[in-house]
Short mmCIF file of C-alpha atoms in Angstrom, two decimals:
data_model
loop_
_atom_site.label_atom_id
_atom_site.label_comp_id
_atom_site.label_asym_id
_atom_site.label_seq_id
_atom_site.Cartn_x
_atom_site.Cartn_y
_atom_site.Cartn_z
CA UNK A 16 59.37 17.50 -7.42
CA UNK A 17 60.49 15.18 -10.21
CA UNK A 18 62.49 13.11 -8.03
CA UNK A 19 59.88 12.74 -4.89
CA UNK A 20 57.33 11.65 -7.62
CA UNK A 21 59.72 8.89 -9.08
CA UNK A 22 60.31 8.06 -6.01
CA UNK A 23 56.25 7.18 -5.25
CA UNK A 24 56.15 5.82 -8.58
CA UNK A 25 58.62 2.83 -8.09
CA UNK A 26 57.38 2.44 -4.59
CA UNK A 27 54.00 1.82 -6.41
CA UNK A 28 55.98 -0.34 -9.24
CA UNK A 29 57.60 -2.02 -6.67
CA UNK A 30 54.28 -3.06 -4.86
CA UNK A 31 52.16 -3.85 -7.97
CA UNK A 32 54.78 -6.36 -9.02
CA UNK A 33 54.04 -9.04 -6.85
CA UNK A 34 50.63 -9.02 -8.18
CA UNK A 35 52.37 -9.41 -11.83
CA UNK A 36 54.44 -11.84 -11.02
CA UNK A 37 51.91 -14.07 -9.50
CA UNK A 38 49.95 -13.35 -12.69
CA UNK A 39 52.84 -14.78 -14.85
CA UNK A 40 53.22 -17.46 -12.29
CA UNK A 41 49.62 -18.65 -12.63
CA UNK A 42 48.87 -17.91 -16.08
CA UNK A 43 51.43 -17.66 -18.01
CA UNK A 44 50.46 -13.81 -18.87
CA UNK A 45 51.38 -10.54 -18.69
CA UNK A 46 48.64 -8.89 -16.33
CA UNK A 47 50.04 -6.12 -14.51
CA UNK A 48 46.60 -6.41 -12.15
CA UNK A 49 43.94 -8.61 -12.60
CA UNK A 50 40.74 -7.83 -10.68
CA UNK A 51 38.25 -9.10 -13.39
CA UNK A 52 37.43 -5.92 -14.26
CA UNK A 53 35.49 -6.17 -17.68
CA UNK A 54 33.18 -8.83 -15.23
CA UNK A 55 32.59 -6.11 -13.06
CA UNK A 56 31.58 -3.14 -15.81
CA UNK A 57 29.47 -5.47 -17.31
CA UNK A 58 27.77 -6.04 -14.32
CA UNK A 59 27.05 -2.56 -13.42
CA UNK A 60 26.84 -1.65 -17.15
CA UNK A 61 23.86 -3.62 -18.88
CA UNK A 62 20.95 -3.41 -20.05
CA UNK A 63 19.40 -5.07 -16.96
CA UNK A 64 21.46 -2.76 -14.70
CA UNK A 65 20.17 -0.92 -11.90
CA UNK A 66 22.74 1.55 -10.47
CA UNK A 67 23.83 -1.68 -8.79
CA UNK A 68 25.63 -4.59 -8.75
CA UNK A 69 23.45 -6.84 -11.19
CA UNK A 70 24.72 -10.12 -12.04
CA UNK A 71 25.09 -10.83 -15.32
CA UNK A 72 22.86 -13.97 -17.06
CA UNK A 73 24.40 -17.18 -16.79
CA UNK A 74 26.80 -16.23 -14.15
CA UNK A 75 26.89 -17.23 -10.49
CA UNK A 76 26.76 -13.86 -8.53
CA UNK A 77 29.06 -16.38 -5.99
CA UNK A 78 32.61 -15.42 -6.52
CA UNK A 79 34.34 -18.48 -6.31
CA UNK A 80 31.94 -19.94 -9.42
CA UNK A 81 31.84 -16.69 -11.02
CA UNK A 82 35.09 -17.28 -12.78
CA UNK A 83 34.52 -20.57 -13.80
CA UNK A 84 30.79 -19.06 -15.55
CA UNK A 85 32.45 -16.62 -17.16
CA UNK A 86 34.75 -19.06 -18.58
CA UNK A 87 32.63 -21.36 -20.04
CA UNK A 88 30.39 -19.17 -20.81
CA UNK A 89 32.92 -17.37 -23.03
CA UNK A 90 34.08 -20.52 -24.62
CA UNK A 91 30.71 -21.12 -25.53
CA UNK A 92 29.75 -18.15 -27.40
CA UNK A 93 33.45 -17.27 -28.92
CA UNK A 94 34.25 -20.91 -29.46
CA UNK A 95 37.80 -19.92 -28.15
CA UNK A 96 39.75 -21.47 -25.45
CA UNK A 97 39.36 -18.90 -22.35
CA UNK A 98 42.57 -17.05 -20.92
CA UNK A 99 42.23 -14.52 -18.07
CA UNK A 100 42.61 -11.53 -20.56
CA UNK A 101 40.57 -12.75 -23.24
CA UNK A 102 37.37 -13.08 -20.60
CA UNK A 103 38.04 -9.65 -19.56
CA UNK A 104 38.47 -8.30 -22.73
CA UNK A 105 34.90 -10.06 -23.95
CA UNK A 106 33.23 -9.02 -20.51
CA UNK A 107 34.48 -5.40 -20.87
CA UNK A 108 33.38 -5.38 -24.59
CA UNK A 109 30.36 -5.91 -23.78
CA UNK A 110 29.60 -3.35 -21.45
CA UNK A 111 31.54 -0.75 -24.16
CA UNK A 112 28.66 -1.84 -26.51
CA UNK A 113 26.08 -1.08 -24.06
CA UNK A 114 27.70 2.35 -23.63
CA UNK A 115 27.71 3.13 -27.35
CA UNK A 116 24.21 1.61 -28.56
CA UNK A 117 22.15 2.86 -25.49
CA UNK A 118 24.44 6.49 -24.54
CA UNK A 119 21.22 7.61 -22.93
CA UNK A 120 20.74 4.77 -20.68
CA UNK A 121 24.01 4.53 -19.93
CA UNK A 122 24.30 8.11 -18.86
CA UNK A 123 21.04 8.22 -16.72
CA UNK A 124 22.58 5.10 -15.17
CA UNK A 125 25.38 6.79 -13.95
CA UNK A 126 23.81 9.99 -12.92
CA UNK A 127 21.75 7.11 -10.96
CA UNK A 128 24.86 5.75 -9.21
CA UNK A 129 26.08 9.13 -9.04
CA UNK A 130 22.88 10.01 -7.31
CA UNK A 131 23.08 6.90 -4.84
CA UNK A 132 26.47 7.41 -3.71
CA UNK A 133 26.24 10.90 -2.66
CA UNK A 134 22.70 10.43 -0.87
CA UNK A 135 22.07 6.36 -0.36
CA UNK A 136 22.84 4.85 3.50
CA UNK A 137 22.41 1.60 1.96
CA UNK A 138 25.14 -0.40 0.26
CA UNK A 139 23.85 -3.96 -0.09
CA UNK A 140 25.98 -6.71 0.32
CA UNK A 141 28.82 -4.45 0.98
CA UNK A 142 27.54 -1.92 3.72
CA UNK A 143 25.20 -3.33 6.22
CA UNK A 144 25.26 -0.79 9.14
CA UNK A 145 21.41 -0.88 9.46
CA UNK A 146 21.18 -4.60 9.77
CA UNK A 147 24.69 -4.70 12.13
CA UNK A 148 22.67 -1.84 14.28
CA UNK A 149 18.83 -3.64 14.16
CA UNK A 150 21.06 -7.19 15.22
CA UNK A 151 23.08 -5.53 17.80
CA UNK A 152 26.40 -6.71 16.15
CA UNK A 153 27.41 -2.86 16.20
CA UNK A 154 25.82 -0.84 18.61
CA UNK A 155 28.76 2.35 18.31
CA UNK A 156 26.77 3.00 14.83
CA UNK A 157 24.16 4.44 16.36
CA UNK A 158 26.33 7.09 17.13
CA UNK A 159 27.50 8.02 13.60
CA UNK A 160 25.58 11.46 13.17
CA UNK A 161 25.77 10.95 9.25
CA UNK A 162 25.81 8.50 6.90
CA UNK A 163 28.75 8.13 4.72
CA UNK A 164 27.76 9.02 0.95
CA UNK A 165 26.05 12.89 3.16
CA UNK A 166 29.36 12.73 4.54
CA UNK A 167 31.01 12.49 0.71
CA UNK A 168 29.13 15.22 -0.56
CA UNK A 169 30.14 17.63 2.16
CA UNK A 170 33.64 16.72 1.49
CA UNK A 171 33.30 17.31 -1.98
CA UNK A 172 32.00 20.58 -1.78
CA UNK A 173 35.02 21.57 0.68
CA UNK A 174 37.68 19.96 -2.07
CA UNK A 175 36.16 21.97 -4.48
CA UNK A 176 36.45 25.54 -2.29
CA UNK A 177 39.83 24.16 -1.05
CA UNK A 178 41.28 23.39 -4.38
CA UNK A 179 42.29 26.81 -5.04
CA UNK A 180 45.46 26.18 -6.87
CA UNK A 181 44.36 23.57 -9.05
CA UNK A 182 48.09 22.61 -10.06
CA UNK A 183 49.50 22.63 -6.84
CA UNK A 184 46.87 20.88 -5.35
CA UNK A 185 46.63 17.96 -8.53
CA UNK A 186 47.16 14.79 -6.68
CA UNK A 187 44.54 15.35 -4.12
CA UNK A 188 42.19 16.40 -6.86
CA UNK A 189 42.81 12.83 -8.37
CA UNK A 190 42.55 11.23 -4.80
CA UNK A 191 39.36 12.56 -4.78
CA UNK A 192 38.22 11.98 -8.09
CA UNK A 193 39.24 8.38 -8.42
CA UNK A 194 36.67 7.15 -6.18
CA UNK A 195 33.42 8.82 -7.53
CA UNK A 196 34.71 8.13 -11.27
CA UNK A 197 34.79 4.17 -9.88
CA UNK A 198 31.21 4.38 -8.68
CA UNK A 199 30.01 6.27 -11.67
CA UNK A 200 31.87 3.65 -14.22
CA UNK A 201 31.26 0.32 -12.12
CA UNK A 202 28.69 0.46 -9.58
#
């Protein structure tokens, strides 16, 4: 209903505003949420990328220099002063022009990703149940009869034969959706 959806919309307003306020706070600029976003197409969406997370040239792949590259990095080829949305913005543009000069690479990239996130058990620097299992950090893994991204494709296949009612059943759709459009856009 109208009023159970306004309802989770300024429960989500209410909990994305701390973010933009500590934006304002600390920059002086109206960023509803900043995750450094353009920095992260760019580094799934070059032509160096992999279906990965590649780091981009001239960047530390460390976050807490990464920033500071991308800074300087942009003042140095615009000749501008860097803000927080201006680095984006330049970082995301870049990865745009990749999309629209090589459409072919960037499609086979994310049929790629798209490939490695329904079939891959490895997740690099973000998903190491193999090494926590061949170290003994984790031993319970061993008991995990599939690996997530099998696991993902199963579940997709049920949404799909589940989904029925395609307008009744809308907001699950996009719960669903969301996360695979990340992986193919990103990496």
């Amino acid at each position: 209903s109208v009023r159970q959806a306004s309802m989770l919309a300024g429960v989500a307003v209410f909990f994305v505003s701390f973010a933009t306020i500590h934006n304002w706070i600390s920059t002086q600029e109206l960023i509803v949420v900043q995750s450094g976003s353009g920095m992260t197409l760019l580094q799934g969406n070059q032509p160096r990328s992999q279906g990965g997370y590649t780091a981009v040239e001239g960047i530390s792949a460390h976050r807490d220099q990464m920033h500071h590259d991308a800074a300087r990095l942009y003042r140095e080829q615009t000749g501008r002063e860097p803000t927080w949305k201006a680095v984006d913005h330049h970082y995301r543009n870049r990865a745009l022009a990749f999309w629209v000069e090589q459409p072919w690479t960037a499609l086979g990239l994310m049929a790629k990703k798209a490939r490695w996130w329904l079939s891959s058990s490895e997740y690099g620097e973000i998903y190491a149940a193999k090494s926590e299992i061949r170290l003994g950090l984790n031993p319970l893994l061993r008991a995990t009869p599939l690996a997530l991204p099998w696991i993902m494709g199963l579940a997709l296949v049920g949404l799909f034969l589940w989904a029925g009612d395609w307008k009744a059943r809308g907001p699950e759709l996009l719960l669903a959706i969301l996360p695979a459009t990340i992986v193919l856009v990103f990496f």
